[in-house]
Amino acid sequence: MTDDIKVIFSSNLNRLMKQRNETATDLSEKTNIAYSTVNDWKNGKKMARGGNLQKLADHFGINVSELTSDNASDEIPNIFPVGEMVSIPIIGEIACGDPITAEENIIGYRLRSKDGLVSGNTFYLKAYGDSMEPKIPNGADVLIREQASVEDGEIAAVLVNGDTEATLKRVHYQNDSILLIAENSAYQPYIVNEDNPARILGKAIEVSFNL
């Protein structure tokens, strides 16, 4: 981690604390984060990660990017009333053996309105490549509801290659095998069977991407 990101984070944190008229002691007590850790953040000695970044974002009512971006606004945004938005983790590459939502796998968070959000545990999976285009563009964030199975023909997040790679594919059941089908016809089906196991992580619900 470069010193630059620590400085940016420290600057944003100090700005937000000043706007709230909060001391390091105040922030420590309100977020249940050790005072020494908060003080290190304020002084640019350390960088918050994963769960602690989200704690700070929730405390200030902002997106995580407001803490890590060097062009963060001088004013605390108040676009949505508190309680109407939920922060959902975005999963990138999968670390072998870790749960899907382990801190090591999380590359960021995306704010999503609670209105119309499916029940159950959810996460976003970052789509890489063109295998699911045009339905799912490269770089899109796909909302996944955790579930161990899906109906025939539905798109799912599936863990393959020894639980080290999460892929988005349409699931088709065929006899004793499962076919993972890409939307892009240039890709051959991925066959799941006893010799080539895989595990369904959840059902794809919606796609989000920035223009």
CSV table of C-alpha atoms in Angstrom, one decimal:
chain,number,residue,atom,x,y,z
A,1,MET,CA,0.0,0.0,0.0
A,2,THR,CA,1.5,3.4,-1.0
A,3,ASP,CA,1.9,6.3,1.4
A,4,ASP,CA,-0.3,8.4,-1.0
A,5,ILE,CA,-3.5,6.5,-0.2
A,6,LYS,CA,-2.8,6.7,3.5
A,7,VAL,CA,-2.4,10.5,3.2
A,8,ILE,CA,-5.6,10.8,1.1
A,9,PHE,CA,-7.5,8.6,3.6
A,10,SER,CA,-6.1,10.6,6.6
A,11,SER,CA,-7.1,13.9,5.0
A,12,ASN,CA,-10.6,12.8,4.3
A,13,LEU,CA,-11.0,11.3,7.8
A,14,ASN,CA,-9.8,14.5,9.4
A,15,ARG,CA,-12.1,16.6,7.2
A,16,LEU,CA,-15.1,14.5,8.1
A,17,MET,CA,-14.3,14.5,11.8
A,18,LYS,CA,-13.9,18.3,11.8
A,19,GLN,CA,-17.3,18.7,10.1
A,20,ARG,CA,-18.8,16.5,12.9
A,21,ASN,CA,-16.7,18.3,15.6
A,22,GLU,CA,-15.5,14.8,16.7
A,23,THR,CA,-12.3,13.9,18.4
A,24,ALA,CA,-10.4,10.6,18.0
A,25,THR,CA,-11.9,9.6,21.3
A,26,ASP,CA,-15.4,10.4,20.1
A,27,LEU,CA,-14.9,8.4,16.9
A,28,SER,CA,-13.4,5.5,18.8
A,29,GLU,CA,-16.3,5.3,21.2
A,30,LYS,CA,-19.0,5.7,18.6
A,31,THR,CA,-17.6,3.1,16.2
A,32,ASN,CA,-16.1,0.7,18.8
A,33,ILE,CA,-12.7,1.0,17.1
A,34,ALA,CA,-9.6,1.2,19.3
A,35,TYR,CA,-8.4,4.8,20.0
A,36,SER,CA,-4.9,3.9,19.0
A,37,THR,CA,-6.1,2.7,15.6
A,38,VAL,CA,-8.2,5.9,15.0
A,39,ASN,CA,-5.2,8.0,16.0
A,40,ASP,CA,-2.9,6.2,13.6
A,41,TRP,CA,-5.5,6.8,10.8
A,42,LYS,CA,-5.7,10.5,11.6
A,43,ASN,CA,-1.9,10.8,11.5
A,44,GLY,CA,-1.6,9.0,8.2
A,45,LYS,CA,0.4,6.1,9.7
A,46,LYS,CA,-2.1,3.3,8.8
A,47,MET,CA,-4.9,2.7,6.3
A,48,ALA,CA,-8.3,1.3,7.3
A,49,ARG,CA,-9.4,-1.8,5.5
A,50,GLY,CA,-12.6,-3.8,4.8
A,51,GLY,CA,-14.9,-3.9,7.7
A,52,ASN,CA,-13.4,-0.8,9.5
A,53,LEU,CA,-13.7,1.3,6.3
A,54,GLN,CA,-17.4,0.3,6.1
A,55,LYS,CA,-17.8,1.2,9.8
A,56,LEU,CA,-16.5,4.7,9.1
A,57,ALA,CA,-18.6,5.1,6.0
A,58,ASP,CA,-21.7,4.1,7.9
A,59,HIS,CA,-20.9,6.4,10.8
A,60,PHE,CA,-20.5,9.4,8.5
A,61,GLY,CA,-23.4,8.4,6.2
A,62,ILE,CA,-21.2,8.2,3.1
A,63,ASN,CA,-19.9,5.8,0.5
A,64,VAL,CA,-16.5,4.2,1.2
A,65,SER,CA,-15.1,6.0,-1.9
A,66,GLU,CA,-15.6,9.3,0.0
A,67,LEU,CA,-12.9,8.1,2.4
A,68,THR,CA,-10.4,6.8,-0.2
A,69,SER,CA,-10.8,9.2,-3.1
A,70,ASP,CA,-8.6,12.3,-3.5
A,71,ASN,CA,-11.4,14.3,-5.0
A,72,ALA,CA,-13.9,13.7,-2.2
A,73,SER,CA,-16.4,16.5,-1.7
A,74,ASP,CA,-15.9,19.1,1.1
A,75,GLU,CA,-19.4,18.6,2.2
A,76,ILE,CA,-20.9,15.4,3.6
A,77,PRO,CA,-23.4,14.2,0.9
A,78,ASN,CA,-27.1,13.9,2.0
A,79,ILE,CA,-28.7,12.6,-1.1
A,80,PHE,CA,-30.7,9.8,0.5
A,81,PRO,CA,-32.4,9.9,3.9
A,82,VAL,CA,-30.6,7.7,6.5
A,83,GLY,CA,-32.0,4.1,6.5
A,84,GLU,CA,-33.1,4.0,2.9
A,85,MET,CA,-29.7,2.8,1.5
A,86,VAL,CA,-27.7,-0.4,2.2
A,87,SER,CA,-24.0,-0.9,1.4
A,88,ILE,CA,-23.3,-4.2,-0.3
A,89,PRO,CA,-19.8,-5.7,-0.8
A,90,ILE,CA,-18.3,-6.1,-4.2
A,91,ILE,CA,-16.4,-9.3,-4.6
A,92,GLY,CA,-13.3,-9.4,-6.9
A,93,GLU,CA,-10.9,-12.3,-7.2
A,94,ILE,CA,-11.5,-15.2,-4.8
A,95,ALA,CA,-8.8,-16.2,-2.3
A,96,CYS,CA,-8.5,-20.0,-2.1
A,97,GLY,CA,-10.4,-21.4,0.9
A,98,ASP,CA,-11.9,-18.2,2.0
A,99,PRO,CA,-15.6,-17.6,2.3
A,100,ILE,CA,-16.9,-15.6,-0.6
A,101,THR,CA,-17.5,-12.4,1.5
A,102,ALA,CA,-14.2,-12.7,3.3
A,103,GLU,CA,-12.4,-9.3,3.7
A,104,GLU,CA,-9.6,-10.4,1.3
A,105,ASN,CA,-12.1,-10.9,-1.5
A,106,ILE,CA,-13.9,-7.5,-1.1
A,107,ILE,CA,-12.7,-4.8,-3.5
A,108,GLY,CA,-15.3,-2.2,-2.5
A,109,TYR,CA,-18.9,-1.5,-1.7
A,110,ARG,CA,-21.9,-0.3,-3.7
A,111,LEU,CA,-24.8,1.6,-2.2
A,112,ARG,CA,-28.2,0.1,-3.2
A,113,SER,CA,-31.7,1.3,-2.3
A,114,LYS,CA,-33.5,-1.0,0.1
A,115,ASP,CA,-36.6,-0.6,-2.1
A,116,GLY,CA,-37.1,-3.7,-4.1
A,117,LEU,CA,-34.0,-5.4,-2.7
A,118,VAL,CA,-34.4,-9.2,-2.5
A,119,SER,CA,-34.4,-10.9,0.9
A,120,GLY,CA,-31.5,-12.9,2.1
A,121,ASN,CA,-27.7,-12.4,2.0
A,122,THR,CA,-26.5,-10.5,-1.0
A,123,PHE,CA,-23.3,-9.4,-2.6
A,124,TYR,CA,-22.1,-7.9,-5.9
A,125,LEU,CA,-19.8,-9.9,-8.1
A,126,LYS,CA,-17.5,-8.0,-10.5
A,127,ALA,CA,-17.9,-9.4,-14.0
A,128,TYR,CA,-14.6,-9.9,-15.9
A,129,GLY,CA,-14.4,-10.6,-19.7
A,130,ASP,CA,-17.0,-10.9,-22.4
A,131,SER,CA,-18.3,-14.4,-21.9
A,132,MET,CA,-21.7,-13.0,-20.8
A,133,GLU,CA,-22.0,-10.1,-23.2
A,134,PRO,CA,-24.2,-8.4,-24.2
A,135,LYS,CA,-26.4,-9.3,-21.2
A,136,ILE,CA,-23.6,-8.7,-18.6
A,137,PRO,CA,-20.9,-6.2,-19.8
A,138,ASN,CA,-17.3,-6.5,-18.8
A,139,GLY,CA,-16.7,-4.7,-15.5
A,140,ALA,CA,-20.4,-4.7,-14.5
A,141,ASP,CA,-21.4,-5.4,-10.9
A,142,VAL,CA,-23.9,-8.2,-10.7
A,143,LEU,CA,-26.1,-8.5,-7.6
A,144,ILE,CA,-26.1,-12.0,-6.3
A,145,ARG,CA,-28.5,-13.5,-3.7
A,146,GLU,CA,-26.7,-16.3,-1.9
A,147,GLN,CA,-28.4,-19.7,-2.5
A,148,ALA,CA,-27.1,-23.2,-3.1
A,149,SER,CA,-29.1,-23.9,-6.2
A,150,VAL,CA,-30.9,-22.2,-9.1
A,151,GLU,CA,-33.6,-23.2,-11.5
A,152,ASP,CA,-32.7,-24.6,-15.0
A,153,GLY,CA,-31.9,-21.7,-17.3
A,154,GLU,CA,-31.1,-19.1,-14.6
A,155,ILE,CA,-27.8,-17.2,-14.4
A,156,ALA,CA,-25.8,-18.0,-11.3
A,157,ALA,CA,-22.5,-17.2,-9.7
A,158,VAL,CA,-20.6,-20.5,-9.6
A,159,LEU,CA,-17.3,-21.3,-7.9
A,160,VAL,CA,-15.0,-23.4,-10.1
A,161,ASN,CA,-11.4,-24.4,-10.5
A,162,GLY,CA,-11.0,-25.7,-6.9
A,163,ASP,CA,-13.0,-22.9,-5.4
A,164,THR,CA,-10.6,-20.2,-6.6
A,165,GLU,CA,-12.6,-18.7,-9.4
A,166,ALA,CA,-16.2,-17.3,-9.4
A,167,THR,CA,-17.8,-17.2,-12.8
A,168,LEU,CA,-21.2,-16.0,-14.0
A,169,LYS,CA,-22.9,-18.5,-16.3
A,170,ARG,CA,-26.4,-19.7,-17.2
A,171,VAL,CA,-27.0,-23.1,-15.6
A,172,HIS,CA,-28.5,-26.0,-17.5
A,173,TYR,CA,-29.1,-29.4,-15.9
A,174,GLN,CA,-28.4,-32.4,-18.2
A,175,ASN,CA,-28.6,-36.0,-16.8
A,176,ASP,CA,-25.8,-36.3,-14.2
A,177,SER,CA,-24.0,-33.2,-15.3
A,178,ILE,CA,-24.5,-29.4,-15.2
A,179,LEU,CA,-23.7,-27.2,-18.1
A,180,LEU,CA,-22.5,-23.7,-17.5
A,181,ILE,CA,-23.4,-21.8,-20.6
A,182,ALA,CA,-22.0,-18.4,-21.7
A,183,GLU,CA,-24.2,-15.8,-23.4
A,184,ASN,CA,-21.4,-15.2,-25.9
A,185,SER,CA,-21.5,-18.1,-28.4
A,186,ALA,CA,-17.7,-17.9,-28.9
A,187,TYR,CA,-17.4,-19.7,-25.5
A,188,GLN,CA,-17.9,-23.5,-25.1
A,189,PRO,CA,-20.0,-24.8,-22.3
A,190,TYR,CA,-18.3,-25.6,-19.0
A,191,ILE,CA,-19.2,-29.1,-17.9
A,192,VAL,CA,-19.6,-29.8,-14.2
A,193,ASN,CA,-19.6,-33.4,-13.0
A,194,GLU,CA,-17.9,-35.6,-10.4
A,195,ASP,CA,-14.5,-35.2,-12.1
A,196,ASN,CA,-14.9,-31.5,-12.5
A,197,PRO,CA,-16.8,-30.2,-9.5
A,198,ALA,CA,-18.3,-26.7,-8.9
A,199,ARG,CA,-20.4,-25.0,-6.4
A,200,ILE,CA,-23.3,-22.6,-6.9
A,201,LEU,CA,-22.9,-19.5,-4.8
A,202,GLY,CA,-26.1,-17.7,-5.7
A,203,LYS,CA,-28.6,-16.4,-8.2
A,204,ALA,CA,-27.9,-13.3,-10.4
A,205,ILE,CA,-30.6,-10.8,-9.6
A,206,GLU,CA,-29.6,-7.5,-11.4
A,207,VAL,CA,-26.7,-5.8,-13.2
A,208,SER,CA,-25.3,-2.4,-12.4
A,209,PHE,CA,-22.5,-0.5,-14.3
A,210,ASN,CA,-21.3,3.0,-14.7
A,211,LEU,CA,-21.4,4.7,-18.1
